Short mmCIF file of C-alpha atoms in Angstrom, two decimals:
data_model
loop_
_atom_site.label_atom_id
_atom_site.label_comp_id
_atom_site.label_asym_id
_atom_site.label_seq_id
_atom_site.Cartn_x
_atom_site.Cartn_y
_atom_site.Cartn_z
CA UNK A 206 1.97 35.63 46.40
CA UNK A 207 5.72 35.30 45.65
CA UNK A 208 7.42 34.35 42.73
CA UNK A 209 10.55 32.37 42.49
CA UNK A 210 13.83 34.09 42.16
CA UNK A 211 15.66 33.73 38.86
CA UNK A 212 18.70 31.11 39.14
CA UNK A 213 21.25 31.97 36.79
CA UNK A 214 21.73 28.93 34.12
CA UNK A 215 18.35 27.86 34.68
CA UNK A 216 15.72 27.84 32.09
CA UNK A 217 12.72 29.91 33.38
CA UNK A 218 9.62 27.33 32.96
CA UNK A 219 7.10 28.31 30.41
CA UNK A 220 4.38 30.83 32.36
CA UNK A 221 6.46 30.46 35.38
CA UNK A 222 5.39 33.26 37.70
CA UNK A 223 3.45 35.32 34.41
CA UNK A 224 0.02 33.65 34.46
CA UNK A 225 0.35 33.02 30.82
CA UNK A 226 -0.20 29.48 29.01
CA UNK A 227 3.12 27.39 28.15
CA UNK A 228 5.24 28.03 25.12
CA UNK A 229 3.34 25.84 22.53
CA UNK A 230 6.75 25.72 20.68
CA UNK A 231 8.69 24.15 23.75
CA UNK A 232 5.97 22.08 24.19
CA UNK A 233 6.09 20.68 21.17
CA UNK A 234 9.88 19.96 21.69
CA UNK A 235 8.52 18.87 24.85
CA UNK A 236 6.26 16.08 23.52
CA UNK A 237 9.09 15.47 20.88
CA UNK A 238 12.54 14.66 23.27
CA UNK A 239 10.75 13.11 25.85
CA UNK A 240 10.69 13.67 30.19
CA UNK A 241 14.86 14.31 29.84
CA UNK A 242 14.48 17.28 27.94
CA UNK A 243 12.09 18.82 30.58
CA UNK A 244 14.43 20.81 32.68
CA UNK A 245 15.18 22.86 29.44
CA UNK A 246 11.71 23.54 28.00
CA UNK A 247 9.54 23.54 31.40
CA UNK A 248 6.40 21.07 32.60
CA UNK A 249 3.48 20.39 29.67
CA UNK A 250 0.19 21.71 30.25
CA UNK A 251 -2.81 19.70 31.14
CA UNK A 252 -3.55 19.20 26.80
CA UNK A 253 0.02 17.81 25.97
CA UNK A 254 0.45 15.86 29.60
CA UNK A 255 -2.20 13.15 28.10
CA UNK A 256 -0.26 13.50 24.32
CA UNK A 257 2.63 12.82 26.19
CA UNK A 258 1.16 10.04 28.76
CA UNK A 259 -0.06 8.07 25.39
CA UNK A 260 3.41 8.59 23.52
CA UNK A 261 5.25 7.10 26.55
CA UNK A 262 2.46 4.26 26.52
CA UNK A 263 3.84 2.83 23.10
CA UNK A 264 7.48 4.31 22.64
CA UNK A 265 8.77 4.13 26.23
CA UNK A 266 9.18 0.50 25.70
CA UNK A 267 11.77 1.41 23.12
CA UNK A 268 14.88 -0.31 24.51
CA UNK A 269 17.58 1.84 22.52
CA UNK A 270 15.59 5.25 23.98
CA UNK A 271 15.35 3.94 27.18
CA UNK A 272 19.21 3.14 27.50
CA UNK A 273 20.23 6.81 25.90
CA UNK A 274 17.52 8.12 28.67
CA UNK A 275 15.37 10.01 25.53
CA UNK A 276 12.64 8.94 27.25
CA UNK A 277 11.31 7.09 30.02
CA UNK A 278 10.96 3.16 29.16
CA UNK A 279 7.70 1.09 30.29
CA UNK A 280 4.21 2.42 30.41
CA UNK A 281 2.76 5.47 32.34
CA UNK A 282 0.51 4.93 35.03
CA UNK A 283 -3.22 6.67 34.54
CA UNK A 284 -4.73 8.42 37.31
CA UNK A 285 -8.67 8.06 38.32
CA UNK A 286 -10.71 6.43 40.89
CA UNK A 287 -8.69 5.79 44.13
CA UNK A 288 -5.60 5.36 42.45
CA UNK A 289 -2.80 4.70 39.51
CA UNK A 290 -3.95 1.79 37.45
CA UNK A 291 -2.00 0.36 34.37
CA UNK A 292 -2.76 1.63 30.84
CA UNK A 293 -3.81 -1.01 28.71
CA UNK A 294 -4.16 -1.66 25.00
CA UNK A 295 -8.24 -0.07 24.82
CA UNK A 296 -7.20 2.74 27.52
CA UNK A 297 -4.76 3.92 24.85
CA UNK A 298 -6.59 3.89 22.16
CA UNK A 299 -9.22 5.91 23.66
CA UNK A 300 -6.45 8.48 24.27
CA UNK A 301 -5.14 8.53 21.04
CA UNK A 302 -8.56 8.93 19.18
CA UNK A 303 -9.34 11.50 21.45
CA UNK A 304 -6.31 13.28 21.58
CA UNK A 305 -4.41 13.14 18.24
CA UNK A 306 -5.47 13.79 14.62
CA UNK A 307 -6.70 10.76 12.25
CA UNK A 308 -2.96 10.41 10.64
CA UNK A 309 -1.33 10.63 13.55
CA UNK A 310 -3.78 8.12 15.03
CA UNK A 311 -2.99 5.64 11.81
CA UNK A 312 0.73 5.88 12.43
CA UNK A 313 0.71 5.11 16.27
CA UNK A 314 -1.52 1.86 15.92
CA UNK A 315 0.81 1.02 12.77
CA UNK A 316 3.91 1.36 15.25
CA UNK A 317 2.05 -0.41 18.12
CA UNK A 318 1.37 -3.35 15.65
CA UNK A 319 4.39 -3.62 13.18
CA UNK A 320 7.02 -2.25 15.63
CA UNK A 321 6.50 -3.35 18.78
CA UNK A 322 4.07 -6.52 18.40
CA UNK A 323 1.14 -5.34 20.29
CA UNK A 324 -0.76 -8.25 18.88
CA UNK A 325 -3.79 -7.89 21.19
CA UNK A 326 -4.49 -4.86 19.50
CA UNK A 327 -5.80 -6.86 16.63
CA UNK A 328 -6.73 -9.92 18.76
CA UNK A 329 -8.59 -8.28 22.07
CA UNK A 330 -12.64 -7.99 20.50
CA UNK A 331 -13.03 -5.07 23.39
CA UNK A 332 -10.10 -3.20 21.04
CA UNK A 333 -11.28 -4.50 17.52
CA UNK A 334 -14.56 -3.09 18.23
CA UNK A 335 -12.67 0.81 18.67
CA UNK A 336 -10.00 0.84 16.28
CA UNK A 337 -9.91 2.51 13.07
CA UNK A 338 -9.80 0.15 10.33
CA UNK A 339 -6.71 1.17 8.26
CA UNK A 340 -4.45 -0.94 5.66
CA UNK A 341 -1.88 -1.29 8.29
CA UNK A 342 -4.30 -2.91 10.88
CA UNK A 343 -5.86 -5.19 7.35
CA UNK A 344 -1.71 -6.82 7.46
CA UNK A 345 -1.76 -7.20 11.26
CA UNK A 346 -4.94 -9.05 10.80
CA UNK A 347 -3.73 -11.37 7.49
CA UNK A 348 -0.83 -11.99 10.19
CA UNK A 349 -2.71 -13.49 13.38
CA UNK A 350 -6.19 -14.40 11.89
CA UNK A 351 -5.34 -18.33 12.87
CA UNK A 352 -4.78 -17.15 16.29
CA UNK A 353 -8.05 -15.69 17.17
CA UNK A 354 -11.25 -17.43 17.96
CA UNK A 355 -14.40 -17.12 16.16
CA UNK A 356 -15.58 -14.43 17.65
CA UNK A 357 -12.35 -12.49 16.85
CA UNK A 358 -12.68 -13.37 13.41
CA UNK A 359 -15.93 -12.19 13.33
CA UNK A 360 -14.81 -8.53 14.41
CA UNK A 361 -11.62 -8.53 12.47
CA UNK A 362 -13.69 -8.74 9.27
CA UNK A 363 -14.95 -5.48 9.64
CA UNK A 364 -11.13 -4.43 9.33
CA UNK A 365 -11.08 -6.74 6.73
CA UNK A 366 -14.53 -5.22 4.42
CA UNK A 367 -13.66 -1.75 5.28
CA UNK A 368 -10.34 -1.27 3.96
CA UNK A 369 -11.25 -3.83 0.93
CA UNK A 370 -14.18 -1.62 -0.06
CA UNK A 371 -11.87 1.67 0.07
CA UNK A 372 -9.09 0.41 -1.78
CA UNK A 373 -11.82 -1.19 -4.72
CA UNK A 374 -13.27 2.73 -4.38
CA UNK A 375 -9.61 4.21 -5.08
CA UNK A 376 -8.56 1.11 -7.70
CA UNK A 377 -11.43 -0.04 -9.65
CA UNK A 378 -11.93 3.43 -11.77
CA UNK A 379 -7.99 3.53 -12.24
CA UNK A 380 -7.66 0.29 -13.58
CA UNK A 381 -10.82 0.47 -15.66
CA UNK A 382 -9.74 3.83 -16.86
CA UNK A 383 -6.52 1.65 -18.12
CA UNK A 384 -8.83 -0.39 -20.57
CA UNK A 385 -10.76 2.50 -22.13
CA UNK A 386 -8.20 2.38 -25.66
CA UNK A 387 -5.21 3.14 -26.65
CA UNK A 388 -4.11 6.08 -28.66
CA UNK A 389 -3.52 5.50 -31.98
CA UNK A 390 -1.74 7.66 -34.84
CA UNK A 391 -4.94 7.46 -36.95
CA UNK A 392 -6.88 11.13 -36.94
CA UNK A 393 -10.32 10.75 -35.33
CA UNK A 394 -13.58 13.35 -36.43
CA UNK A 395 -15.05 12.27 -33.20
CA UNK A 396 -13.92 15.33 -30.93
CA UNK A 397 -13.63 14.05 -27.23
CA UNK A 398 -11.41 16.16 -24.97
CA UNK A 399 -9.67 12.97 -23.91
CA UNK A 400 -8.44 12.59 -27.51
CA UNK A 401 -7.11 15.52 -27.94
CA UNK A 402 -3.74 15.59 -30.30
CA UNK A 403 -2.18 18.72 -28.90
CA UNK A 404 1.11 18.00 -31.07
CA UNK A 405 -1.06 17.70 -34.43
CA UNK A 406 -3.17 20.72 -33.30
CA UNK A 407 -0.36 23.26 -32.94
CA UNK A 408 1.51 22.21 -35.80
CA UNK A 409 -1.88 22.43 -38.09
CA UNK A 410 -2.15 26.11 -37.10
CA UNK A 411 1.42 27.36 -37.12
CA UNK A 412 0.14 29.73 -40.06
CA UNK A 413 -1.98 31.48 -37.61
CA UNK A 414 0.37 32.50 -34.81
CA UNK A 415 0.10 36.09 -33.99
CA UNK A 416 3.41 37.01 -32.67
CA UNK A 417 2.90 40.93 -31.18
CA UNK A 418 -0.38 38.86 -29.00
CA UNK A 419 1.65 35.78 -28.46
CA UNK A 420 -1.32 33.63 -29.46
CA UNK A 421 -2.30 30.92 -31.69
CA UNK A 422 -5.26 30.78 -33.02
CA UNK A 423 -6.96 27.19 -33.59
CA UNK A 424 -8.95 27.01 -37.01
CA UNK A 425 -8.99 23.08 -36.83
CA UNK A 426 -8.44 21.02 -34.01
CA UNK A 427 -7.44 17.40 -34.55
CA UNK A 428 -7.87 14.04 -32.34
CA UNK A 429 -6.49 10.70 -31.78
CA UNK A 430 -8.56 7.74 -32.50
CA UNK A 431 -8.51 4.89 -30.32
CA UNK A 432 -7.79 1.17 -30.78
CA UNK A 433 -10.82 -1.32 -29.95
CA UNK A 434 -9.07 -4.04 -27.51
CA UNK A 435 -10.60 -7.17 -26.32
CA UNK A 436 -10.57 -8.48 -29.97
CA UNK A 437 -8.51 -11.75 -28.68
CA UNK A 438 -8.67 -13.64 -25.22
CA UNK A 439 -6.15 -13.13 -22.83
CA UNK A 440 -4.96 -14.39 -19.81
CA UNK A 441 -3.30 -12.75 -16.48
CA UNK A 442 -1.92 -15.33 -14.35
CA UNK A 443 -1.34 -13.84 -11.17
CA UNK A 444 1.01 -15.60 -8.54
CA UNK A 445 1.66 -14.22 -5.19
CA UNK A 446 4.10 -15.74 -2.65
CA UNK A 447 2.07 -15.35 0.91
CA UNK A 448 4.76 -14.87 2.67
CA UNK A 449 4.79 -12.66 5.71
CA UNK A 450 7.03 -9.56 4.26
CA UNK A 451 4.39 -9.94 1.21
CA UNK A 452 0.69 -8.76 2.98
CA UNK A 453 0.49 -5.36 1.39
CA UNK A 454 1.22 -7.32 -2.11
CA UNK A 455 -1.22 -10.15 -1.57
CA UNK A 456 -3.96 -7.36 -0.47
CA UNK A 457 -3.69 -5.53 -3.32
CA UNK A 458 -3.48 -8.50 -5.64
CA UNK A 459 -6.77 -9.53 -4.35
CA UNK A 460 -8.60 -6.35 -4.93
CA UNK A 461 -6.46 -6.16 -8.21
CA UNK A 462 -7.67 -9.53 -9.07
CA UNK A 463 -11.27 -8.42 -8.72
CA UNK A 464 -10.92 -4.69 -10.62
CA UNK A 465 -9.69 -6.92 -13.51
CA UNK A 466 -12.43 -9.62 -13.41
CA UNK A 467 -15.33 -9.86 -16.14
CA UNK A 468 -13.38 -7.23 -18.27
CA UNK A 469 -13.91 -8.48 -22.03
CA UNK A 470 -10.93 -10.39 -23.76
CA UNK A 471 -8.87 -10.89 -20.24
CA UNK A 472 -9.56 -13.93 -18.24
CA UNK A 473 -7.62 -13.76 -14.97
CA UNK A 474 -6.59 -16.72 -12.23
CA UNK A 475 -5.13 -15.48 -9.03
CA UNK A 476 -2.64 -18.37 -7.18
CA UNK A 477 -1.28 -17.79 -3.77
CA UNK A 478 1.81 -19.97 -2.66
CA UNK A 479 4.30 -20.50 -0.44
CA UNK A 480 5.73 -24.38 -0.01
CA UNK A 481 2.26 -25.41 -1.65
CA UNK A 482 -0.24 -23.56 -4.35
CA UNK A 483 -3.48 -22.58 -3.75
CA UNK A 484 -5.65 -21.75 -6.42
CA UNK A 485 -8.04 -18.25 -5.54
CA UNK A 486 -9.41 -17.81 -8.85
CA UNK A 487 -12.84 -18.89 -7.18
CA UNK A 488 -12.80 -16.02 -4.89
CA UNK A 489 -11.47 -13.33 -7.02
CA UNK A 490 -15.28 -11.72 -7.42
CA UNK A 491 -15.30 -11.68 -3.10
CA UNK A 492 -11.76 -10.36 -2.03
CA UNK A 493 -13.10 -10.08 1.13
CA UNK A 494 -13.46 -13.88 1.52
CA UNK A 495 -10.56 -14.77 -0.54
CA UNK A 496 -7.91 -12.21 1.76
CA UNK A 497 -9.70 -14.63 4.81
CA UNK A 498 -8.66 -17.65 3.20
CA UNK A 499 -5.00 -16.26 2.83
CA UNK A 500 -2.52 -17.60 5.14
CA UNK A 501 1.03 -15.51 5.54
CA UNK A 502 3.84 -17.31 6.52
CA UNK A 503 5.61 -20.50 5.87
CA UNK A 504 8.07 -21.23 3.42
CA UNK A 505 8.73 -20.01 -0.55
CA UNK A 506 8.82 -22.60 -3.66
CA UNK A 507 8.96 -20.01 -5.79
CA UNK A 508 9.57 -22.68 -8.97
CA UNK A 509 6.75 -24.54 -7.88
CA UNK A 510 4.09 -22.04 -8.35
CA UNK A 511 5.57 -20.91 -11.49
CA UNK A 512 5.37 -24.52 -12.72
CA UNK A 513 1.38 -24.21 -11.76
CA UNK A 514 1.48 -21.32 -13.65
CA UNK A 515 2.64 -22.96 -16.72
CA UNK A 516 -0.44 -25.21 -16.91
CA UNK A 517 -2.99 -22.83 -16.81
CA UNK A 518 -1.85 -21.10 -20.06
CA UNK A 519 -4.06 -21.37 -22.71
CA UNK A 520 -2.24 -19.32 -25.69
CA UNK A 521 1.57 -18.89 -24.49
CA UNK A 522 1.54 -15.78 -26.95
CA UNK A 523 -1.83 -14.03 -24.84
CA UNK A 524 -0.43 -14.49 -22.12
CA UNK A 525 1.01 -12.54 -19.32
CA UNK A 526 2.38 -14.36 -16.05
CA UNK A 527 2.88 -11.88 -12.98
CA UNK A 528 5.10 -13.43 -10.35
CA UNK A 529 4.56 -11.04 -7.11
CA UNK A 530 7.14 -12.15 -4.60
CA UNK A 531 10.72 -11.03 -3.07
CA UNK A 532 12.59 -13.14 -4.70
CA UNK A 533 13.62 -15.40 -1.61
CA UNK A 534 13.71 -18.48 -2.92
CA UNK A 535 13.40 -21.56 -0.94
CA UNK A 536 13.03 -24.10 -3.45
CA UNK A 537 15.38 -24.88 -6.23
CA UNK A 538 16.34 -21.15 -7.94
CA UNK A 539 17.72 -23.41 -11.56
CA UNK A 540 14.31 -25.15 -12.14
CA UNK A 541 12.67 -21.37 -11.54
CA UNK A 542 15.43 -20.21 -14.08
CA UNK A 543 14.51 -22.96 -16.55
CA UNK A 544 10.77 -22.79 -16.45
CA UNK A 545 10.66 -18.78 -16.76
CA UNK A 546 13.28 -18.99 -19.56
CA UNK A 547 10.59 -21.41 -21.16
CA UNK A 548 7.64 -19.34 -20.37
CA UNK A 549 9.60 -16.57 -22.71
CA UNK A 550 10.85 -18.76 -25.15
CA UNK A 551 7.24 -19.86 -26.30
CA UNK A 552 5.92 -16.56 -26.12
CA UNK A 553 4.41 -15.40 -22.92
CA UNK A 554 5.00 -11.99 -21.33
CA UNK A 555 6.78 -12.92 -17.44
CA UNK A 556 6.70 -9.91 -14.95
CA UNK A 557 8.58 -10.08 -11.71
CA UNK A 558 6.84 -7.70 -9.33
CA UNK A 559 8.89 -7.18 -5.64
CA UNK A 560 5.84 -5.19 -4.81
CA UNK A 561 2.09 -4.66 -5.90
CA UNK A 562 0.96 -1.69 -3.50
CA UNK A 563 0.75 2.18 -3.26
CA UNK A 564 4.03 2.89 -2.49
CA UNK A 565 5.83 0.14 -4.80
CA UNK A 566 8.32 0.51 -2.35
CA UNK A 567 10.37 -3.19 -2.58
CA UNK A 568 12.65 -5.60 -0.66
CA UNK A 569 13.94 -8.27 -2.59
CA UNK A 570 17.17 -10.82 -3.58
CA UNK A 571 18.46 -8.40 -6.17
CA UNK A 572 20.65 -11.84 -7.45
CA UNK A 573 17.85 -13.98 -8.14
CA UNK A 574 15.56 -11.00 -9.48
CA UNK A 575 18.56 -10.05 -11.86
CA UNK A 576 18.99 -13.49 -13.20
CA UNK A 577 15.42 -14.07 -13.83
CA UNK A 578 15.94 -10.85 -15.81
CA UNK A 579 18.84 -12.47 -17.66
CA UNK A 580 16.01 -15.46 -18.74
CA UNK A 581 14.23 -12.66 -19.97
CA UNK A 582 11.37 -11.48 -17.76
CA UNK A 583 10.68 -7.57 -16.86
CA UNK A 584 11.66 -7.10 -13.52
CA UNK A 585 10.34 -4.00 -10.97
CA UNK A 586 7.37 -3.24 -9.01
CA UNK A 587 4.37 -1.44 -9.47
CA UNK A 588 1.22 0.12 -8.76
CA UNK A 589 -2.07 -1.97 -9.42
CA UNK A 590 -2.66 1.10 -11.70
CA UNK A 591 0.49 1.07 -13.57
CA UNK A 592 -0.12 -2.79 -13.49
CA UNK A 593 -3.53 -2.44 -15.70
CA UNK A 594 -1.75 0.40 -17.84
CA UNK A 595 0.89 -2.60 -18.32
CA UNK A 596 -2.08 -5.06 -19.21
CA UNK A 597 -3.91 -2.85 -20.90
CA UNK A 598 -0.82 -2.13 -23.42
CA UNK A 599 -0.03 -5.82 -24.05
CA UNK A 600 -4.21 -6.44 -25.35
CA UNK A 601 -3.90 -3.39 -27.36
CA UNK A 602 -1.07 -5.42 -29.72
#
């Protein structure tokens, strides 16, 4: 058996001539720079060749990669039976659930769908019956549910139910946890850890500080006691513009929405809109059903669903109007300005949300958003959790 001769300047290929398994560190590089950095870190073995074959799949089609030659544009062909065949959307994700871990798995299909529009991915039953349900896939399918067919529909509501029932899972105890009671500066006998006035405690037993054993010795603990809320009705008026950038916001209104329902003293309506209102508030109890009846897209009258709002308020003073949107306004930004100043003026609490989700992570018309500000409403973005905290804090008054 012969080995090849060293060429000087040439990177010897990973096991080249030793017997011994590839560098996983070049590989990695490998898998990470694409086919043009091969000459430098060797050939993948057999495992990485198929990481690499389903990487190409879905980032080879990248036109700014292709034209700085990172890596190689179009898709890979697969081997098997009596020859190359193309790899298409269900091939790949076969690979990719067999081949990478589940996060990895969530951010390729999340790429695949947001990045490069592979639409069939959430419109093709063969792949809706294989692919992981995930929050990213529940926005593809908000976005091209009036394209499929019935049959479509009926698989992409298992996307729909399973994300819905983790996110009510991770939400519903944080957001009842919000509406437990407030802290109050009134001492409490009742001792519940929860309660527990740490400031009040460590002043209370200054006198017994041993300084050579750096300790503090408790005689008496003391305790908060708690306000009882729900004593007068409320209202949360939620109104979400349904407009494309919007789907993580409208999905976790929805689930929001039904955390909140049935709570005593807080009577919430959920409106979606975007040139026209639609009124959800029937739904709220099924936010699997209502996110089904949601339609992204379209237009924003912003003004116009504030105006809606208006007339479901009951008590202007127990009230709190949430206005989830970007702040794009496609209607007529002075009558929004008018009827929010109004809203204020007779006593009603107006948030301006740019995002309801996890990550509160927004994109919105910082002009408009600061000049609804200026008519006094609280402008940010939040967390469904911090959301209910907000709630919660406005029923305890």
């Amino acid at each position: 058996m012969t080995t090849p001769e060293h060429v000087p300047g040439r990177a010897p290929t990973p096991g080249e001539g030793t017997g011994t398994a590839p560098d996983a560190g070049l590989e990695r590089w490998r898998l990470v720079l694409g086919s043009a950095a091969e000459r430098h870190t060797g050939p993948l073995g057999p495992g990485n060749a198929g990481r690499d074959a389903a990487l190409d799949w879905l980032y080879g089609r990248d036109p700014d990669l292709a034209r700085r030659g990172v890596r190689r544009s179009g898709t890979t062909p697969r081997q098997g039976g009596d020859g190359p065949s193309a790899v298409t959307a269900i091939d790949w994700l076969d690979d990719i659930h067999r081949l990478f871990p589940k996060e990895t798995i969530e951010r390729l299909e999340r790429d695949a769908v947001e990045r490069y529009g592979i639409q069939e991915i959430v419109t093709d039953p063969a792949v809706l019956e294989r692919v992981e349900p995930s929050p990213t896939l529940l926005r593809a399918v908000l976005r091209t549910k009036h394209l499929m067919n019935p049959q479509v529909l009926r698989l992409a509501r298992r996307i729909v139910e399973s994300v819905v029932k983790q996110l009510l899972a991770k939400l519903r105890p944080e957001i009842r946890r919000a509406f437990h009671g407030t802290r109050s500066r009134k001492p409490s006998r009742v001792p519940l850890a929860r309660d527990f006035d740490f400031r009040q405690t460590v002043r209370a037993n200054l006198a017994h500080y041993q300084p050579a054993e750096r300790r503090l010795l408790i005689e008496r603990a003391h305790f908060h006691s708690r306000t009882q809320r729900h004593v007068t009705q409320w209202q949360l008026i939620l109104l979400v513009d349904q407009s494309g950038s919007m789907a993580g916001s409208v999905i976790h209104s929805a689930v929001t929405a039904a955390c909140l329902w049935g709570l005593p003293g807080l009577k919430t309506h959920l409106v979606a809109f975007d040139t026209q209102v639609v009124d959800l508030t029937s739904d709220v109890t099924d936010p699997v059903e209502l996110l089904m009846r949601v339609q992204l897209g379209g237009g924003t009258d912003i003004a116009r669903a504030v105006e809606y709002g208006v007339g479901l308020v009951e008590n202007p003073r127990r009230t709190i109007v949430a206005l989830i949107t970007d702040f794009y306004e496609g209607g007529d930004p002075y009558r929004l300005l008018r009827t929010v100043r109004a809203l204020v003026e007779q006593g009603s609490t107006v948030l301006g949300l740019a995002a309801l989700d996890e990550d509160a992570d927004p994109e919105y018309d910082r002009e408009l958003a600061g000049r609804l500000a200026a008519a006094g409403a609280h402008i940010g973005a939040m967390t469904p959790g911090r959301l209910a905290e907000f709630v919660a804090e406005r029923l305890s008054r």
